[in-house]
Amino acid sequence: MKKKITALLAADMIVILSCTPVMAGAVTAEAAAAAGSAVTASGTLTTQAAKKNGWVKEGKYYKYYVNGVYYKSSIRKIDGKLYGFSAKGNLCCKWFTINGNKYYGSVNSGPKGIGVGQVLTGYRKIGNDYYYLSPARKGAMATGFVTLSKKLYYFDPSTGKQRRAKGWFYVGNAMYYVQADGTIATNKTIDGRRVGATGAFTDLSGMDKKAQGYSSSTRYLILVHKSEHKVNIYQGSRGNWINIKRNLPCTIGKSSTPSPSGNYKLDHKSSRAYGYKDFSSSTVFYTTRITAGNYFHSILYRLGCRNPYTSRPKDASLGKSKSNSCIRLRLEDAKFIHQVTPKGSRVIVY
């Protein structure tokens, strides 16, 4: 009788167990995989091999694992040093890009046993050029203007290379000057241009920038801005013109006899005393021909005057549109063009 009762109880237990739903403590394949284990076909939980940790070489590259998962697409600090990892998790070396930012992995320093890949930071010479790899941005390459130890530097927006060539250069409509040590000049006057704390000299008329696009057969270039009644004189060469005479006031041709616009070369210079030339009712001095019938010359003096330094001007007005097409200048400015700028110098009138 006891045997029959035991058998019945055993059968009942089998039925109960077969109808019982899976409890919270049951292990699924997904959960096991996340835990680094596996579930067999029969549902038995088995422990996989130990998870990878630290530096692991896979093929030609090193990866860094934490609990079986490697770093990727990021900059990470490991043992106090920064390292970059590609989308595939490979340790990056030399120049590389992550999320649009450029970094440089050293070829001379890195983790023990690997010796390369540490992300560089700070002001660095790489190859023949200098860069600023921002420590605040985990070594991301900086561009544009950067102040370091109270000195201003400029790094090219496309390459990140520091601009070190001495001289003026443009950013937008402003000019900046690179000094001999590679820093940008601030709070000083250079070539007659005053730059402030930002280093910018703003060329409001755009004449300096326009000049850079022209060449001249001499080391001089002259621009005449008719609407602003200004003359600028430059020395240098194409792309490197330095303004040596700025915003010289001038009078241009009136509406009935306008000063012609164009690209010219200085031609004939009067060799007479003081370079004078008589017109129908006036005398002018230091005449230098731009093109047929058009000259740079001084303000007007009375007809027959032969020495402007002992006579009063007949018409000293400037900044007007009232000449018979010539460009009138102050006596000293007309003299500079006549005696300093050589024949063949380019003249742009616009």
PDB file of N, CA and C in Angstrom, residues 36-107:
ATOM      1  N   GLY A  36      29.111  36.214 -19.983  1.00  0.00           N
ATOM      2  CA  GLY A  36      30.325  35.524 -20.377  1.00  0.00           C
ATOM      3  C   GLY A  36      30.212  34.026 -20.238  1.00  0.00           C
ATOM      4  N   SER A  37      28.976  33.485 -20.184  1.00  0.00           N
ATOM      5  CA  SER A  37      28.750  32.051 -20.060  1.00  0.00           C
ATOM      6  C   SER A  37      27.893  31.597 -21.220  1.00  0.00           C
ATOM      7  N   ALA A  38      27.505  30.349 -21.226  1.00  0.00           N
ATOM      8  CA  ALA A  38      26.677  29.822 -22.305  1.00  0.00           C
ATOM      9  C   ALA A  38      25.680  28.827 -21.749  1.00  0.00           C
ATOM     10  N   VAL A  39      24.607  28.602 -22.504  1.00  0.00           N
ATOM     11  CA  VAL A  39      23.602  27.615 -22.139  1.00  0.00           C
ATOM     12  C   VAL A  39      23.652  26.492 -23.172  1.00  0.00           C
ATOM     13  N   THR A  40      23.755  25.246 -22.713  1.00  0.00           N
ATOM     14  CA  THR A  40      23.820  24.118 -23.641  1.00  0.00           C
ATOM     15  C   THR A  40      22.446  23.858 -24.215  1.00  0.00           C
ATOM     16  N   ALA A  41      22.397  22.924 -25.171  1.00  0.00           N
ATOM     17  CA  ALA A  41      21.124  22.583 -25.814  1.00  0.00           C
ATOM     18  C   ALA A  41      20.122  22.082 -24.794  1.00  0.00           C
ATOM     19  N   SER A  42      20.606  21.468 -23.737  1.00  0.00           N
ATOM     20  CA  SER A  42      19.701  20.949 -22.709  1.00  0.00           C
ATOM     21  C   SER A  42      19.387  21.973 -21.627  1.00  0.00           C
ATOM     22  N   GLY A  43      19.972  23.210 -21.787  1.00  0.00           N
ATOM     23  CA  GLY A  43      19.676  24.272 -20.821  1.00  0.00           C
ATOM     24  C   GLY A  43      20.654  24.336 -19.687  1.00  0.00           C
ATOM     25  N   THR A  44      21.730  23.575 -19.747  1.00  0.00           N
ATOM     26  CA  THR A  44      22.709  23.575 -18.675  1.00  0.00           C
ATOM     27  C   THR A  44      23.619  24.788 -18.780  1.00  0.00           C
ATOM     28  N   LEU A  45      23.876  25.507 -17.665  1.00  0.00           N
ATOM     29  CA  LEU A  45      24.742  26.677 -17.635  1.00  0.00           C
ATOM     30  C   LEU A  45      26.189  26.236 -17.541  1.00  0.00           C
ATOM     31  N   THR A  46      27.014  26.738 -18.487  1.00  0.00           N
ATOM     32  CA  THR A  46      28.445  26.408 -18.461  1.00  0.00           C
ATOM     33  C   THR A  46      29.249  27.693 -18.444  1.00  0.00           C
ATOM     34  N   THR A  47      30.430  27.744 -17.860  1.00  0.00           N
ATOM     35  CA  THR A  47      31.303  28.912 -17.785  1.00  0.00           C
ATOM     36  C   THR A  47      32.259  28.922 -18.961  1.00  0.00           C
ATOM     37  N   GLN A  48      32.315  30.094 -19.687  1.00  0.00           N
ATOM     38  CA  GLN A  48      33.226  30.213 -20.813  1.00  0.00           C
ATOM     39  C   GLN A  48      34.624  30.507 -20.311  1.00  0.00           C
ATOM     40  N   ALA A  49      35.582  30.669 -21.264  1.00  0.00           N
ATOM     41  CA  ALA A  49      36.955  30.999 -20.914  1.00  0.00           C
ATOM     42  C   ALA A  49      36.985  32.398 -20.279  1.00  0.00           C
ATOM     43  N   ALA A  50      38.014  32.713 -19.515  1.00  0.00           N
ATOM     44  CA  ALA A  50      38.141  33.995 -18.828  1.00  0.00           C
ATOM     45  C   ALA A  50      38.081  35.140 -19.829  1.00  0.00           C
ATOM     46  N   LYS A  51      37.419  36.261 -19.445  1.00  0.00           N
ATOM     47  CA  LYS A  51      37.287  37.416 -20.321  1.00  0.00           C
ATOM     48  C   LYS A  51      38.637  38.096 -20.510  1.00  0.00           C
ATOM     49  N   LYS A  52      38.808  38.733 -21.710  1.00  0.00           N
ATOM     50  CA  LYS A  52      40.040  39.446 -22.005  1.00  0.00           C
ATOM     51  C   LYS A  52      40.067  40.770 -21.247  1.00  0.00           C
ATOM     52  N   ASN A  53      41.248  41.140 -20.781  1.00  0.00           N
ATOM     53  CA  ASN A  53      41.457  42.406 -20.113  1.00  0.00           C
ATOM     54  C   ASN A  53      42.840  42.934 -20.458  1.00  0.00           C
ATOM     55  N   GLY A  54      42.931  44.298 -20.616  1.00  0.00           N
ATOM     56  CA  GLY A  54      44.224  44.910 -20.891  1.00  0.00           C
ATOM     57  C   GLY A  54      44.586  44.883 -22.368  1.00  0.00           C
ATOM     58  N   TRP A  55      45.857  45.109 -22.645  1.00  0.00           N
ATOM     59  CA  TRP A  55      46.341  45.156 -24.024  1.00  0.00           C
ATOM     60  C   TRP A  55      46.421  43.764 -24.628  1.00  0.00           C
ATOM     61  N   VAL A  56      45.840  43.614 -25.777  1.00  0.00           N
ATOM     62  CA  VAL A  56      45.855  42.325 -26.479  1.00  0.00           C
ATOM     63  C   VAL A  56      46.211  42.586 -27.941  1.00  0.00           C
ATOM     64  N   LYS A  57      47.195  41.874 -28.466  1.00  0.00           N
ATOM     65  CA  LYS A  57      47.558  42.015 -29.873  1.00  0.00           C
ATOM     66  C   LYS A  57      46.741  41.045 -30.698  1.00  0.00           C
ATOM     67  N   GLU A  58      46.055  41.598 -31.687  1.00  0.00           N
ATOM     68  CA  GLU A  58      45.247  40.777 -32.587  1.00  0.00           C
ATOM     69  C   GLU A  58      45.660  41.115 -34.014  1.00  0.00           C
ATOM     70  N   GLY A  59      46.348  40.181 -34.648  1.00  0.00           N
ATOM     71  CA  GLY A  59      46.900  40.447 -35.962  1.00  0.00           C
ATOM     72  C   GLY A  59      48.026  41.459 -35.851  1.00  0.00           C
ATOM     73  N   LYS A  60      47.949  42.558 -36.624  1.00  0.00           N
ATOM     74  CA  LYS A  60      48.992  43.579 -36.605  1.00  0.00           C
ATOM     75  C   LYS A  60      48.730  44.665 -35.570  1.00  0.00           C
ATOM     76  N   TYR A  61      47.579  44.649 -34.950  1.00  0.00           N
ATOM     77  CA  TYR A  61      47.172  45.775 -34.104  1.00  0.00           C
ATOM     78  C   TYR A  61      46.931  45.362 -32.657  1.00  0.00           C
ATOM     79  N   TYR A  62      47.008  46.371 -31.785  1.00  0.00           N
ATOM     80  CA  TYR A  62      46.686  46.176 -30.377  1.00  0.00           C
ATOM     81  C   TYR A  62      45.314  46.754 -30.078  1.00  0.00           C
ATOM     82  N   LYS A  63      44.596  46.050 -29.209  1.00  0.00           N
ATOM     83  CA  LYS A  63      43.326  46.521 -28.679  1.00  0.00           C
ATOM     84  C   LYS A  63      43.430  46.565 -27.159  1.00  0.00           C
ATOM     85  N   TYR A  64      42.522  47.298 -26.546  1.00  0.00           N
ATOM     86  CA  TYR A  64      42.500  47.321 -25.089  1.00  0.00           C
ATOM     87  C   TYR A  64      41.133  46.843 -24.613  1.00  0.00           C
ATOM     88  N   TYR A  65      41.136  45.745 -23.824  1.00  0.00           N
ATOM     89  CA  TYR A  65      39.899  45.120 -23.366  1.00  0.00           C
ATOM     90  C   TYR A  65      39.615  45.442 -21.900  1.00  0.00           C
ATOM     91  N   VAL A  66      38.335  45.586 -21.607  1.00  0.00           N
ATOM     92  CA  VAL A  66      37.848  45.678 -20.235  1.00  0.00           C
ATOM     93  C   VAL A  66      36.684  44.706 -20.116  1.00  0.00           C
ATOM     94  N   ASN A  67      36.873  43.652 -19.321  1.00  0.00           N
ATOM     95  CA  ASN A  67      35.845  42.619 -19.145  1.00  0.00           C
ATOM     96  C   ASN A  67      35.368  42.048 -20.493  1.00  0.00           C
ATOM     97  N   GLY A  68      36.324  41.800 -21.362  1.00  0.00           N
ATOM     98  CA  GLY A  68      35.998  41.151 -22.627  1.00  0.00           C
ATOM     99  C   GLY A  68      35.520  42.076 -23.722  1.00  0.00           C
ATOM    100  N   VAL A  69      35.393  43.380 -23.432  1.00  0.00           N
ATOM    101  CA  VAL A  69      34.929  44.347 -24.433  1.00  0.00           C
ATOM    102  C   VAL A  69      36.059  45.342 -24.716  1.00  0.00           C
ATOM    103  N   TYR A  70      36.384  45.573 -25.999  1.00  0.00           N
ATOM    104  CA  TYR A  70      37.476  46.480 -26.318  1.00  0.00           C
ATOM    105  C   TYR A  70      36.968  47.899 -26.591  1.00  0.00           C
ATOM    106  N   TYR A  71      37.843  48.871 -26.300  1.00  0.00           N
ATOM    107  CA  TYR A  71      37.540  50.272 -26.590  1.00  0.00           C
ATOM    108  C   TYR A  71      37.525  50.490 -28.099  1.00  0.00           C
ATOM    109  N   LYS A  72      36.676  51.392 -28.574  1.00  0.00           N
ATOM    110  CA  LYS A  72      36.660  51.726 -29.993  1.00  0.00           C
ATOM    111  C   LYS A  72      36.087  53.125 -30.201  1.00  0.00           C
ATOM    112  N   SER A  73      36.470  53.743 -31.313  1.00  0.00           N
ATOM    113  CA  SER A  73      35.968  55.063 -31.714  1.00  0.00           C
ATOM    114  C   SER A  73      36.024  56.073 -30.574  1.00  0.00           C
ATOM    115  N   SER A  74      37.130  56.115 -29.868  1.00  0.00           N
ATOM    116  CA  SER A  74      37.205  57.015 -28.715  1.00  0.00           C
ATOM    117  C   SER A  74      38.651  57.267 -28.288  1.00  0.00           C
ATOM    118  N   ILE A  75      38.819  58.307 -27.451  1.00  0.00           N
ATOM    119  CA  ILE A  75      40.088  58.591 -26.788  1.00  0.00           C
ATOM    120  C   ILE A  75      39.928  58.157 -25.343  1.00  0.00           C
ATOM    121  N   ARG A  76      40.838  57.321 -24.859  1.00  0.00           N
ATOM    122  CA  ARG A  76      40.728  56.789 -23.504  1.00  0.00           C
ATOM    123  C   ARG A  76      41.995  57.051 -22.712  1.00  0.00           C
ATOM    124  N   LYS A  77      41.812  57.282 -21.402  1.00  0.00           N
ATOM    125  CA  LYS A  77      42.957  57.425 -20.515  1.00  0.00           C
ATOM    126  C   LYS A  77      43.241  56.080 -19.856  1.00  0.00           C
ATOM    127  N   ILE A  78      44.447  55.586 -20.059  1.00  0.00           N
ATOM    128  CA  ILE A  78      44.867  54.299 -19.506  1.00  0.00           C
ATOM    129  C   ILE A  78      46.184  54.520 -18.776  1.00  0.00           C
ATOM    130  N   ASP A  79      46.218  54.190 -17.497  1.00  0.00           N
ATOM    131  CA  ASP A  79      47.420  54.405 -16.676  1.00  0.00           C
ATOM    132  C   ASP A  79      47.922  55.847 -16.783  1.00  0.00           C
ATOM    133  N   GLY A  80      46.972  56.784 -16.819  1.00  0.00           N
ATOM    134  CA  GLY A  80      47.337  58.192 -16.812  1.00  0.00           C
ATOM    135  C   GLY A  80      47.726  58.775 -18.152  1.00  0.00           C
ATOM    136  N   LYS A  81      47.657  57.984 -19.228  1.00  0.00           N
ATOM    137  CA  LYS A  81      48.018  58.471 -20.555  1.00  0.00           C
ATOM    138  C   LYS A  81      46.854  58.270 -21.521  1.00  0.00           C
ATOM    139  N   LEU A  82      46.792  59.135 -22.541  1.00  0.00           N
ATOM    140  CA  LEU A  82      45.704  59.087 -23.505  1.00  0.00           C
ATOM    141  C   LEU A  82      46.074  58.218 -24.709  1.00  0.00           C
ATOM    142  N   TYR A  83      45.069  57.455 -25.184  1.00  0.00           N
ATOM    143  CA  TYR A  83      45.254  56.629 -26.374  1.00  0.00           C
ATOM    144  C   TYR A  83      43.995  56.718 -27.230  1.00  0.00           C
ATOM    145  N   GLY A  84      44.187  56.580 -28.534  1.00  0.00           N
ATOM    146  CA  GLY A  84      43.063  56.624 -29.448  1.00  0.00           C
ATOM    147  C   GLY A  84      42.797  55.258 -30.050  1.00  0.00           C
ATOM    148  N   PHE A  85      41.510  54.945 -30.249  1.00  0.00           N
ATOM    149  CA  PHE A  85      41.134  53.638 -30.794  1.00  0.00           C
ATOM    150  C   PHE A  85      40.168  53.838 -31.961  1.00  0.00           C
ATOM    151  N   SER A  86      40.422  53.109 -33.045  1.00  0.00           N
ATOM    152  CA  SER A  86      39.615  53.241 -34.259  1.00  0.00           C
ATOM    153  C   SER A  86      38.262  52.569 -34.081  1.00  0.00           C
ATOM    154  N   ALA A  87      37.444  52.652 -35.132  1.00  0.00           N
ATOM    155  CA  ALA A  87      36.122  52.020 -35.098  1.00  0.00           C
ATOM    156  C   ALA A  87      36.228  50.509 -34.934  1.00  0.00           C
ATOM    157  N   LYS A  88      37.364  49.942 -35.336  1.00  0.00           N
ATOM    158  CA  LYS A  88      37.585  48.506 -35.176  1.00  0.00           C
ATOM    159  C   LYS A  88      38.306  48.173 -33.881  1.00  0.00           C
ATOM    160  N   GLY A  89      38.584  49.208 -33.091  1.00  0.00           N
ATOM    161  CA  GLY A  89      39.235  48.986 -31.808  1.00  0.00           C
ATOM    162  C   GLY A  89      40.742  48.966 -31.858  1.00  0.00           C
ATOM    163  N   ASN A  90      41.323  49.266 -33.015  1.00  0.00           N
ATOM    164  CA  ASN A  90      42.778  49.225 -33.139  1.00  0.00           C
ATOM    165  C   ASN A  90      43.423  50.466 -32.532  1.00  0.00           C
ATOM    166  N   LEU A  91      44.540  50.294 -31.844  1.00  0.00           N
ATOM    167  CA  LEU A  91      45.304  51.409 -31.302  1.00  0.00           C
ATOM    168  C   LEU A  91      45.794  52.281 -32.462  1.00  0.00           C
ATOM    169  N   CYS A  92      45.533  53.594 -32.393  1.00  0.00           N
ATOM    170  CA  CYS A  92      45.894  54.509 -33.483  1.00  0.00           C
ATOM    171  C   CYS A  92      47.289  55.076 -33.284  1.00  0.00           C
ATOM    172  N   CYS A  93      47.956  55.310 -34.397  1.00  0.00           N
ATOM    173  CA  CYS A  93      49.296  55.877 -34.365  1.00  0.00           C
ATOM    174  C   CYS A  93      49.423  56.906 -35.476  1.00  0.00           C
ATOM    175  N   LYS A  94      50.254  57.926 -35.280  1.00  0.00           N
ATOM    176  CA  LYS A  94      50.405  59.067 -36.191  1.00  0.00           C
ATOM    177  C   LYS A  94      49.064  59.819 -36.253  1.00  0.00           C
ATOM    178  N   TRP A  95      48.775  60.479 -37.385  1.00  0.00           N
ATOM    179  CA  TRP A  95      47.536  61.262 -37.468  1.00  0.00           C
ATOM    180  C   TRP A  95      46.325  60.361 -37.645  1.00  0.00           C
ATOM    181  N   PHE A  96      45.263  60.653 -36.908  1.00  0.00           N
ATOM    182  CA  PHE A  96      44.012  59.918 -37.057  1.00  0.00           C
ATOM    183  C   PHE A  96      42.855  60.830 -36.669  1.00  0.00           C
ATOM    184  N   THR A  97      41.655  60.447 -37.081  1.00  0.00           N
ATOM    185  CA  THR A  97      40.467  61.265 -36.841  1.00  0.00           C
ATOM    186  C   THR A  97      39.399  60.462 -36.119  1.00  0.00           C
ATOM    187  N   ILE A  98      38.815  61.059 -35.089  1.00  0.00           N
ATOM    188  CA  ILE A  98      37.702  60.453 -34.357  1.00  0.00           C
ATOM    189  C   ILE A  98      36.641  61.533 -34.158  1.00  0.00           C
ATOM    190  N   ASN A  99      35.425  61.235 -34.580  1.00  0.00           N
ATOM    191  CA  ASN A  99      34.303  62.178 -34.440  1.00  0.00           C
ATOM    192  C   ASN A  99      34.629  63.569 -34.980  1.00  0.00           C
ATOM    193  N   GLY A 100      35.332  63.604 -36.099  1.00  0.00           N
ATOM    194  CA  GLY A 100      35.637  64.869 -36.754  1.00  0.00           C
ATOM    195  C   GLY A 100      36.832  65.618 -36.207  1.00  0.00           C
ATOM    196  N   ASN A 101      37.443  65.141 -35.136  1.00  0.00           N
ATOM    197  CA  ASN A 101      38.620  65.783 -34.557  1.00  0.00           C
ATOM    198  C   ASN A 101      39.881  65.011 -34.913  1.00  0.00           C
ATOM    199  N   LYS A 102      40.971  65.757 -35.187  1.00  0.00           N
ATOM    200  CA  LYS A 102      42.238  65.124 -35.541  1.00  0.00           C
ATOM    201  C   LYS A 102      43.141  65.025 -34.312  1.00  0.00           C
ATOM    202  N   TYR A 103      43.844  63.903 -34.199  1.00  0.00           N
ATOM    203  CA  TYR A 103      44.751  63.646 -33.088  1.00  0.00           C
ATOM    204  C   TYR A 103      46.059  63.078 -33.652  1.00  0.00           C
ATOM    205  N   TYR A 104      47.075  63.035 -32.773  1.00  0.00           N
ATOM    206  CA  TYR A 104      48.337  62.433 -33.201  1.00  0.00           C
ATOM    207  C   TYR A 104      48.808  61.439 -32.148  1.00  0.00           C
ATOM    208  N   GLY A 105      48.962  60.191 -32.587  1.00  0.00           N
ATOM    209  CA  GLY A 105      49.475  59.143 -31.721  1.00  0.00           C
ATOM    210  C   GLY A 105      50.979  59.028 -31.891  1.00  0.00           C
ATOM    211  N   SER A 106      51.712  59.175 -30.800  1.00  0.00           N
ATOM    212  CA  SER A 106      53.171  59.200 -30.851  1.00  0.00           C
ATOM    213  C   SER A 106      53.759  57.916 -31.446  1.00  0.00           C
ATOM    214  N   VAL A 107      54.875  58.084 -32.161  1.00  0.00           N
ATOM    215  CA  VAL A 107      55.604  56.918 -32.683  1.00  0.00           C
ATOM    216  C   VAL A 107      56.767  56.585 -31.763  1.00  0.00           C
TER     217      VAL A 107
END
